[in-house]
Amino acid sequence: MHKEDHPLGLDKATLIPRDEHTVSRRHISDNALSVLRKLDSAGFQGYLVGGGVRDLLLEKRPKDFDIATDATPEELRSLFRNSRIIGRRFKIVHLRYGREIIEATTFRAPHDVAVELGENSSRKGIRNLDSAHSTAGMILRDNVYGNVDEDALRRDFTVNALYYRTTDFAILDFSTGMQDLKDRKIRMIGDPAERYKEDPVRMLRALRFSAKLDFDIEEETLKPINELAYLLESISPARLFDETIKLLASGQAEATFALLQKYQPGNYLFAPTLRALLTRFKARDNAAELLQLALKNTDNRLAEGKSVTPAFLYAALLWPVVKLKLELNSLPKLNAAQQFNVAANSALAEQLTYTSIPKRFTQVTKEIWEMQARLETRNRRAAEGAYDHPRFRAAYDFLLLREDGGENLGGVGSWWTEFQEASAEERENMLEQLPREQKPKRKARRRKPARKEN
Ligand code: ATP
Ligand code: MG
């Protein structure tokens, strides 16, 4: 390794040449490689950065490939037809290749407070519209562009700030990323408290990477986390939803959730009833157990290359909340289905003030819940209806989860397992054996006298 002598801030990097690291082009997506080639031939710098480099060095398969470049978002737009500028606070460019999205970001520079205030500044060509802080030090806009070395210092953790380039296949390390990777440490670049104040979501990211990579959080990086957790109150529910999904779909949901319960930042993702059920009233309705199983199930599915949906995750998280609400808010004028609906809506509404779950997911969450009663009903019509429902599979998986979590449903789960594996003839037999549907007894209703109109 040696310090590279180069303009554009590259002199500040430790350069790890190709024969001293294990990142190989073979493990990088062809699309990411082609983006890097195209940037290079257009005269721009381009680096693979973030999880792509970090995970390859750890011999893990990266979730996605992020690229850092000196091309501005607008230049990227004109260079790549398949591109879209996303975000205002922090502009990134999405390059779409079928199902794969490559994220390209322009090198960020430190914020010049004088520029933000509209005072004279040494930085030319920068308008104060591109950068903004709140009085609490939170970064409101981060679109001031700079060099690669400045970009490295704007990133969160040292292991996320390793830059790989395809011009000579070297890795550039501007902080202590390579060493921290060896020591398995999550270390914040710069002053941790300041960096959390700039963007409180970094606290959740520290917990996520620690669980996902099985790294320790370095002492100074960990220290301010409980004290500053309250700053997450200022993060929009939409961003907290995105972050929750990343936390739970990390492949290490169980370990991640344990950290979310151990440290304060976890409290800003879940509504109070759910938190109470997971901490003080763990045993109630097997809330903790059901959740644990759902998390394990999520990790297993991801390990098998299957997808997980936020709808199912929230169905499991909030199921004990629905049951509790059902019990507490008995509304005598409503029938069972209506009562259930009120409880389900209330559980979702409470959670939505923390994480704004998009409607396409909450819709499915509700369907999974509503299907439970149908799957439990032992009669032909309900069974046939449930089996034909587009949400059958998810609802059935959820039913098994409830049973595994200790709910006694009279073995209805294995009935459905058998039913799905049976031949058409056997199925018919199974349906035949179900108790006849009980017609609801009709009460003799007395007609009300017609109201007088006046
Ligand atoms: P993964 O994609 O595996 O979840 P990642 O490290 O690639 O992990 P991304 O969210 O894809 O994480 O972000 C890519 C990179 O952008 C990060 O590695 C980090 O360098 C930088 N980054 C992302 N979010 C922040 C943030 N809130 N503050 C500072 N840097 C960030
Ligand atoms: Mg990434």
Coordinates of C-alpha atoms and ligand atoms in Angstrom, one line a residue:
M1 CA 0.0 0.0 0.0
H2 CA 1.2 3.5 -0.6
K3 CA -0.2 7.0 -0.7
E4 CA -1.1 8.0 -4.2
D5 CA 0.3 11.2 -5.6
H6 CA -2.5 12.7 -7.6
P7 CA -4.6 15.8 -7.9
L8 CA -8.3 15.8 -7.1
G9 CA -7.7 14.8 -3.5
L10 CA -6.5 11.3 -4.5
D11 CA -3.3 12.1 -2.6
K12 CA -5.2 11.6 0.6
A13 CA -6.0 8.0 -0.1
T14 CA -4.3 4.8 0.7
L15 CA -4.2 2.8 -2.5
I16 CA -4.6 -0.9 -2.4
P17 CA -3.5 -2.3 -5.8
R18 CA -5.3 -5.2 -7.5
D19 CA -3.0 -7.9 -6.2
E20 CA -3.5 -6.9 -2.6
H21 CA -7.2 -7.2 -2.3
T22 CA -9.9 -9.8 -3.2
V23 CA -12.4 -7.8 -5.1
S24 CA -12.8 -9.3 -8.5
R25 CA -14.7 -8.1 -11.5
R26 CA -16.3 -11.5 -11.8
H27 CA -18.5 -10.7 -8.8
I28 CA -19.6 -7.3 -9.9
S29 CA -22.8 -7.0 -11.9
D30 CA -22.2 -6.5 -15.6
N31 CA -24.5 -3.4 -15.5
A32 CA -22.4 -1.8 -12.8
L33 CA -19.2 -2.5 -14.8
S34 CA -20.8 -1.1 -18.0
V35 CA -21.8 2.1 -16.1
L36 CA -18.2 2.5 -14.9
R37 CA -16.8 1.9 -18.5
K38 CA -19.2 4.5 -19.9
L39 CA -18.3 7.1 -17.3
D40 CA -14.7 6.5 -18.0
S41 CA -15.0 6.9 -21.8
A42 CA -17.0 10.1 -21.3
G43 CA -14.1 11.5 -19.3
F44 CA -15.7 11.2 -15.8
Q45 CA -14.4 9.4 -12.8
G46 CA -16.5 6.5 -11.5
Y47 CA -16.1 4.2 -8.5
L48 CA -17.9 1.4 -7.0
V49 CA -18.5 2.3 -3.4
G50 CA -20.5 1.3 -0.3
G51 CA -22.0 -2.1 0.2
G52 CA -20.8 -3.4 -3.2
V53 CA -17.1 -3.1 -2.2
R54 CA -17.6 -3.8 1.5
D55 CA -19.5 -7.0 0.9
L56 CA -17.2 -8.3 -1.8
L57 CA -14.2 -7.8 0.5
L58 CA -16.2 -9.9 3.1
E59 CA -16.9 -12.5 0.4
K60 CA -20.6 -11.8 0.7
R61 CA -23.0 -11.2 -2.2
P62 CA -23.7 -7.4 -2.4
K63 CA -27.4 -6.5 -2.2
D64 CA -26.9 -3.8 -4.8
F65 CA -24.1 -1.8 -6.5
D66 CA -23.6 1.9 -5.7
I67 CA -21.5 4.2 -7.9
A68 CA -19.9 7.5 -7.0
T69 CA -18.8 9.8 -9.7
D70 CA -17.8 13.4 -10.5
A71 CA -20.6 13.6 -13.1
T72 CA -23.5 15.8 -11.9
P73 CA -27.0 14.3 -11.7
E74 CA -27.8 16.3 -14.8
E75 CA -24.8 15.0 -16.7
L76 CA -25.7 11.5 -15.7
R77 CA -29.2 12.1 -17.0
S78 CA -27.9 13.0 -20.4
L79 CA -25.3 10.2 -20.5
F80 CA -27.7 7.4 -19.5
R81 CA -31.1 7.1 -21.2
N82 CA -32.3 4.7 -18.5
S83 CA -31.8 7.2 -15.7
R84 CA -34.0 9.1 -13.3
I85 CA -33.1 11.7 -10.6
I86 CA -34.5 10.7 -7.3
G87 CA -34.8 12.8 -4.1
R88 CA -34.4 16.4 -3.3
R89 CA -32.7 16.4 0.0
F90 CA -30.0 14.2 -1.4
K91 CA -30.2 13.8 -5.2
I92 CA -29.3 10.4 -6.5
V93 CA -29.6 9.0 -10.0
H94 CA -31.2 5.6 -10.5
L95 CA -30.0 3.7 -13.6
R96 CA -32.5 1.0 -14.4
Y97 CA -31.5 -2.3 -16.1
G98 CA -34.5 -4.5 -16.1
R99 CA -34.9 -5.5 -12.4
E100 CA -31.5 -4.2 -11.4
I101 CA -31.2 -0.6 -10.3
I102 CA -27.7 0.9 -10.0
E103 CA -27.5 4.0 -7.8
A104 CA -25.2 6.7 -8.9
T105 CA -24.3 9.6 -6.6
T106 CA -22.3 12.7 -7.4
F107 CA -19.3 13.2 -5.0
R108 CA -20.5 15.3 -2.1
A109 CA -18.5 18.0 -0.5
P110 CA -18.6 19.4 3.1
H111 CA -21.2 22.1 3.7
D112 CA -19.8 25.5 3.8
V113 CA -21.9 27.3 6.4
A114 CA -20.9 30.7 4.9
V115 CA -22.3 29.6 1.6
E116 CA -25.6 28.5 3.2
L117 CA -25.9 31.9 4.8
G118 CA -25.3 33.5 1.4
E119 CA -22.0 35.1 2.5
N120 CA -18.8 35.3 0.5
S121 CA -17.3 32.0 0.0
S122 CA -14.2 30.5 -1.6
R123 CA -16.2 27.9 -3.3
K124 CA -17.3 29.1 -6.7
G125 CA -20.4 28.2 -8.5
I126 CA -22.2 26.9 -5.5
R127 CA -25.7 28.3 -4.7
N128 CA -27.0 28.2 -1.2
L129 CA -30.0 26.3 -2.5
D130 CA -27.9 23.2 -2.7
S131 CA -27.1 22.9 1.0
A132 CA -29.1 23.5 4.2
H133 CA -28.9 22.7 7.9
S134 CA -31.5 22.9 10.5
T135 CA -30.7 24.8 13.7
A136 CA -30.1 21.4 15.4
G137 CA -27.4 20.6 12.9
M138 CA -29.5 18.3 10.7
I139 CA -28.7 18.3 7.1
L140 CA -31.7 19.3 5.1
R141 CA -30.2 19.4 1.7
D142 CA -27.0 17.8 0.7
N143 CA -26.3 18.6 -3.0
V144 CA -22.9 20.4 -2.8
Y145 CA -20.5 18.6 -5.1
G146 CA -16.8 18.0 -4.6
N147 CA -13.9 15.6 -5.1
V148 CA -13.7 11.9 -4.2
D149 CA -11.8 12.6 -1.0
E150 CA -14.4 15.0 0.2
D151 CA -17.1 12.5 -0.8
A152 CA -15.4 9.8 1.3
L153 CA -15.6 11.9 4.4
R154 CA -19.3 12.6 3.9
R155 CA -20.1 8.9 4.0
D156 CA -21.2 7.2 7.2
F157 CA -18.9 4.4 8.3
T158 CA -15.3 3.7 7.4
V159 CA -16.2 0.3 5.9
N160 CA -18.7 2.0 3.6
A161 CA -16.1 4.4 2.3
L162 CA -13.9 2.2 0.2
Y163 CA -13.7 3.1 -3.5
Y164 CA -13.0 0.5 -6.2
R165 CA -12.2 1.7 -9.8
T166 CA -12.0 -0.4 -13.0
T167 CA -9.3 1.7 -14.6
D168 CA -6.6 -0.2 -12.6
F169 CA -8.8 -2.3 -10.3
A170 CA -7.4 -0.6 -7.2
I171 CA -9.2 0.2 -4.0
L172 CA -8.9 3.7 -2.4
D173 CA -9.2 4.0 1.3
F174 CA -9.5 7.6 2.6
S175 CA -10.1 6.6 6.3
T176 CA -9.5 3.3 8.1
G177 CA -11.9 1.2 6.2
M178 CA -9.6 -1.7 5.4
Q179 CA -8.4 -2.0 8.9
D180 CA -11.9 -1.8 10.4
L181 CA -13.1 -4.4 8.0
K182 CA -10.3 -6.7 9.3
D183 CA -11.2 -5.9 12.9
R184 CA -14.9 -6.2 12.1
K185 CA -15.8 -2.8 13.4
I186 CA -18.5 -0.3 12.5
R187 CA -16.7 3.0 13.0
M188 CA -18.3 6.4 12.1
I189 CA -16.2 8.8 10.0
G190 CA -15.6 12.0 11.9
D191 CA -17.3 12.9 15.2
P192 CA -20.1 10.4 15.8
A193 CA -22.4 12.8 17.7
E194 CA -22.1 15.5 15.0
R195 CA -22.7 12.9 12.2
Y196 CA -25.8 11.6 14.0
K197 CA -27.1 15.1 14.4
E198 CA -26.6 15.7 10.7
D199 CA -28.6 12.6 9.9
P200 CA -30.2 10.6 12.8
V201 CA -30.9 7.7 10.5
R202 CA -27.2 6.8 10.8
M203 CA -28.0 5.5 14.3
L204 CA -30.3 2.9 12.7
R205 CA -27.8 2.2 10.0
A206 CA -25.1 1.5 12.6
L207 CA -27.3 -1.1 14.3
R208 CA -28.3 -2.6 10.9
F209 CA -24.7 -3.1 9.7
S210 CA -23.6 -4.4 13.0
A211 CA -26.3 -7.1 12.9
K212 CA -26.0 -7.8 9.2
L213 CA -22.2 -8.1 9.1
D214 CA -21.8 -9.4 12.7
F215 CA -19.5 -6.5 13.4
D216 CA -19.1 -4.7 16.7
I217 CA -20.0 -1.0 16.9
E218 CA -16.8 0.8 17.8
E219 CA -17.1 2.4 21.3
E220 CA -17.1 6.1 20.3
T221 CA -19.6 5.3 17.5
L222 CA -21.9 3.5 19.9
K223 CA -21.7 5.9 22.8
P224 CA -24.1 8.7 21.7
I225 CA -26.7 6.4 20.3
N226 CA -29.1 6.2 23.3
E227 CA -28.8 9.8 24.2
L228 CA -29.4 11.0 20.6
A229 CA -32.1 8.5 19.7
Y230 CA -34.8 11.1 20.2
L231 CA -33.6 12.9 17.1
L232 CA -35.3 10.2 15.1
E233 CA -38.5 12.0 16.0
S234 CA -37.7 14.5 13.3
I235 CA -37.4 11.9 10.5
S236 CA -40.4 11.5 8.3
P237 CA -42.5 8.3 8.7
A238 CA -41.8 7.5 5.1
R239 CA -38.1 7.3 5.6
L240 CA -38.5 5.4 8.8
F241 CA -40.6 2.9 6.9
D242 CA -37.9 2.4 4.3
E243 CA -35.3 2.0 7.0
T244 CA -37.5 -0.5 8.9
I245 CA -37.7 -2.7 5.8
K246 CA -34.0 -2.5 5.3
L247 CA -33.5 -3.5 8.9
L248 CA -35.9 -6.4 8.7
A249 CA -34.9 -7.6 5.2
S250 CA -31.1 -7.6 6.0
G251 CA -31.1 -11.3 6.2
Q252 CA -30.3 -11.0 9.9
A253 CA -33.7 -9.8 11.1
E254 CA -33.5 -11.7 14.4
A255 CA -30.1 -10.2 15.3
T256 CA -31.2 -6.8 14.1
F257 CA -34.4 -6.8 16.1
A258 CA -32.5 -7.8 19.2
L259 CA -30.4 -4.6 18.8
L260 CA -33.5 -2.5 18.1
Q261 CA -34.8 -3.7 21.5
K262 CA -31.5 -3.2 23.3
Y263 CA -30.8 0.4 22.1
Q264 CA -33.1 3.4 22.2
P265 CA -33.3 4.1 18.4
G266 CA -35.5 1.0 18.0
N267 CA -38.2 2.8 20.0
Y268 CA -38.8 5.3 17.2
L269 CA -39.9 2.6 14.7
F270 CA -42.8 1.0 16.5
A271 CA -46.0 2.3 18.1
P272 CA -46.4 2.2 21.9
T273 CA -48.9 -0.7 22.0
L274 CA -46.6 -2.9 20.0
R275 CA -43.6 -1.9 22.1
A276 CA -45.4 -2.6 25.3
L277 CA -46.4 -6.1 24.0
L278 CA -42.8 -6.8 23.1
T279 CA -41.3 -5.6 26.4
R280 CA -43.6 -5.5 29.4
F281 CA -46.3 -8.0 28.2
K282 CA -44.2 -10.4 26.2
A283 CA -46.2 -13.4 27.2
R284 CA -49.5 -11.9 26.2
D285 CA -50.8 -13.8 23.1
N286 CA -47.3 -15.0 22.6
A287 CA -46.5 -11.6 21.1
A288 CA -42.8 -12.0 21.4
E289 CA -42.8 -15.6 20.3
L290 CA -44.8 -14.9 17.1
L291 CA -42.5 -12.0 16.3
Q292 CA -39.4 -14.1 16.8
L293 CA -40.8 -16.8 14.5
A294 CA -41.7 -14.3 11.9
L295 CA -38.2 -12.9 11.9
K296 CA -36.6 -16.3 11.7
N297 CA -39.0 -17.1 8.9
T298 CA -38.0 -13.9 7.1
D299 CA -34.3 -14.7 7.4
N300 CA -34.8 -18.3 6.2
R301 CA -36.8 -17.1 3.2
L302 CA -34.1 -14.6 2.2
A303 CA -31.4 -17.3 2.7
E304 CA -33.4 -19.5 0.2
G305 CA -33.5 -16.6 -2.3
K306 CA -37.3 -16.1 -1.7
S307 CA -38.8 -12.7 -1.4
V308 CA -40.3 -11.1 1.7
T309 CA -43.1 -8.6 1.8
P310 CA -43.5 -5.7 4.3
A311 CA -47.2 -6.7 4.3
F312 CA -46.4 -10.1 5.9
L313 CA -43.9 -8.6 8.3
Y314 CA -46.3 -6.0 9.6
A315 CA -49.1 -8.6 9.7
A316 CA -46.9 -10.6 12.2
L317 CA -45.7 -7.6 14.2
L318 CA -49.2 -6.1 14.7
W319 CA -51.3 -9.3 15.1
P320 CA -51.0 -9.3 18.9
V321 CA -51.9 -5.6 18.8
V322 CA -55.1 -6.3 16.8
K323 CA -56.0 -9.0 19.3
L324 CA -55.4 -6.7 22.3
K325 CA -57.5 -4.0 20.7
L326 CA -60.2 -6.4 19.9
E327 CA -60.4 -7.3 23.6
L328 CA -60.2 -3.8 25.0
N329 CA -62.6 -2.1 22.6
S330 CA -65.6 -4.3 22.6
L331 CA -68.3 -2.5 20.6
P332 CA -71.5 -4.3 21.3
K333 CA -73.4 -2.9 18.3
L334 CA -71.0 -4.4 15.8
N335 CA -70.8 -7.9 14.6
A336 CA -67.6 -10.0 14.9
A337 CA -66.3 -9.1 11.4
Q338 CA -66.9 -5.4 12.0
Q339 CA -65.3 -5.4 15.4
F340 CA -62.3 -7.1 13.9
N341 CA -62.1 -4.5 11.2
V342 CA -62.2 -1.7 13.7
A343 CA -59.3 -3.3 15.7
A344 CA -57.3 -4.0 12.6
N345 CA -57.7 -0.4 11.4
S346 CA -56.8 1.0 14.7
A347 CA -53.6 -1.2 15.0
L348 CA -52.6 0.0 11.6
A349 CA -53.5 3.7 12.2
E350 CA -51.4 3.7 15.4
Q351 CA -48.4 2.2 13.6
L352 CA -48.8 4.6 10.6
T353 CA -47.9 7.6 12.7
Y354 CA -44.4 6.0 13.1
T355 CA -43.8 4.4 9.8
S356 CA -46.0 5.3 6.8
I357 CA -46.6 1.9 5.3
P358 CA -47.8 2.3 1.7
K359 CA -51.4 1.4 1.1
R360 CA -50.5 -1.4 -1.3
F361 CA -48.9 -3.2 1.7
T362 CA -51.5 -2.4 4.4
Q363 CA -54.2 -3.6 2.1
V364 CA -52.5 -7.0 1.9
T365 CA -51.8 -7.0 5.7
K366 CA -55.5 -6.6 6.3
E367 CA -56.3 -9.3 3.8
I368 CA -53.9 -11.7 5.5
W369 CA -55.7 -10.9 8.8
E370 CA -59.2 -11.1 7.4
M371 CA -58.4 -14.5 5.8
Q372 CA -57.5 -16.0 9.2
A373 CA -61.1 -16.3 10.3
R374 CA -62.0 -17.9 6.9
L375 CA -59.2 -20.4 7.2
E376 CA -60.3 -21.3 10.7
T377 CA -64.0 -21.7 9.8
R378 CA -64.7 -25.3 9.3
N379 CA -67.2 -25.3 6.5
R380 CA -67.2 -26.0 2.8
R381 CA -68.1 -22.6 1.5
A382 CA -65.5 -20.8 3.7
A383 CA -62.8 -23.3 2.8
E384 CA -63.5 -23.1 -1.0
G385 CA -63.6 -19.4 -0.9
A386 CA -60.4 -19.1 1.1
Y387 CA -58.5 -21.5 -1.2
D388 CA -59.4 -19.5 -4.3
H389 CA -58.4 -16.2 -2.7
P390 CA -55.3 -14.6 -4.2
R391 CA -53.9 -14.1 -0.7
F392 CA -54.4 -17.8 0.2
R393 CA -50.7 -18.7 0.4
A394 CA -49.7 -15.7 2.5
A395 CA -52.7 -16.2 4.8
Y396 CA -51.9 -20.0 5.1
D397 CA -48.2 -19.2 6.0
F398 CA -49.4 -16.8 8.6
L399 CA -51.8 -19.4 10.0
L400 CA -48.9 -21.8 10.5
L401 CA -46.9 -19.0 12.1
R402 CA -49.6 -18.4 14.6
E403 CA -49.8 -22.1 15.5
D404 CA -46.0 -22.4 15.7
G405 CA -46.2 -19.3 18.0
G406 CA -48.4 -21.3 20.4
E407 CA -52.0 -20.3 19.4
N408 CA -54.2 -23.3 19.6
L409 CA -56.3 -23.5 16.5
G410 CA -57.3 -27.1 16.7
G411 CA -54.9 -28.4 14.1
V412 CA -56.5 -26.4 11.3
G413 CA -53.0 -25.6 9.9
S414 CA -52.2 -29.3 9.1
W415 CA -55.7 -29.7 7.6
W416 CA -54.8 -27.0 5.1
T417 CA -51.4 -28.5 4.5
E418 CA -53.0 -31.8 3.7
F419 CA -55.6 -30.1 1.6
Q420 CA -53.0 -28.5 -0.6
E421 CA -51.1 -31.7 -1.1
A422 CA -54.2 -33.8 -1.9
S423 CA -55.5 -34.9 -5.3
A424 CA -58.7 -33.4 -6.6
E425 CA -60.6 -36.4 -5.4
E426 CA -59.1 -36.4 -1.9
R427 CA -59.9 -32.7 -1.6
E428 CA -63.5 -33.4 -2.5
N429 CA -63.5 -36.0 0.3
M430 CA -62.0 -33.6 2.8
L431 CA -64.6 -30.9 2.0
E432 CA -67.4 -33.5 2.3
Q433 CA -66.3 -34.3 5.8
L434 CA -66.5 -30.8 7.0
P435 CA -69.5 -30.0 9.1
R436 CA -72.4 -28.6 7.2
E437 CA -72.5 -24.9 7.0
Q438 CA -74.8 -23.5 9.7
K439 CA -77.2 -21.1 8.3
P440 CA -77.4 -18.1 10.5
K441 CA -80.7 -18.2 12.3
R442 CA -82.9 -15.5 11.2
K443 CA -84.6 -13.6 14.0
A444 CA -88.2 -12.9 13.3
R445 CA -87.9 -9.2 12.7
R446 CA -90.7 -7.0 13.3
R447 CA -91.2 -4.3 10.8
K448 CA -90.6 -0.9 12.0
P449 CA -93.4 1.4 11.3
A450 CA -92.4 3.7 8.4
R451 CA -91.2 7.0 9.5
K452 CA -93.4 9.9 9.0
E453 CA -92.0 12.4 6.6
N454 CA -92.5 15.9 7.4
Ligands
ATP1 P1 -26.6 -2.2 1.6 O1 -26.9 -1.7 0.3 O2 -26.0 -3.5 1.7 O3 -27.8 -2.0 2.6 P2 -24.8 0.1 1.7 O4 -23.7 0.4 2.5 O5 -24.6 -0.1 0.2 O6 -25.5 -1.2 2.3 P3 -26.8 2.1 0.9 O7 -27.9 2.5 1.7 O8 -27.0 1.3 -0.4 O9 -25.9 1.2 1.9 O10 -25.9 3.3 0.7 C1 -24.7 3.3 -0.1 C2 -23.6 4.1 0.5 O11 -23.9 5.4 0.6 C3 -23.2 3.7 1.9 O12 -22.3 2.6 1.9 C4 -22.6 4.9 2.5 O13 -21.3 5.1 2.0 C5 -23.4 6.0 1.8 N1 -24.6 6.4 2.6 C6 -25.9 5.9 2.6 N2 -26.7 6.5 3.5 C7 -25.9 7.4 4.1 C8 -26.1 8.3 5.2 N3 -27.4 8.4 5.8 N4 -25.1 9.1 5.6 C9 -23.9 8.9 5.1 N5 -23.6 8.1 4.1 C10 -24.6 7.3 3.6
MG2 MG -26.0 -0.4 -1.3

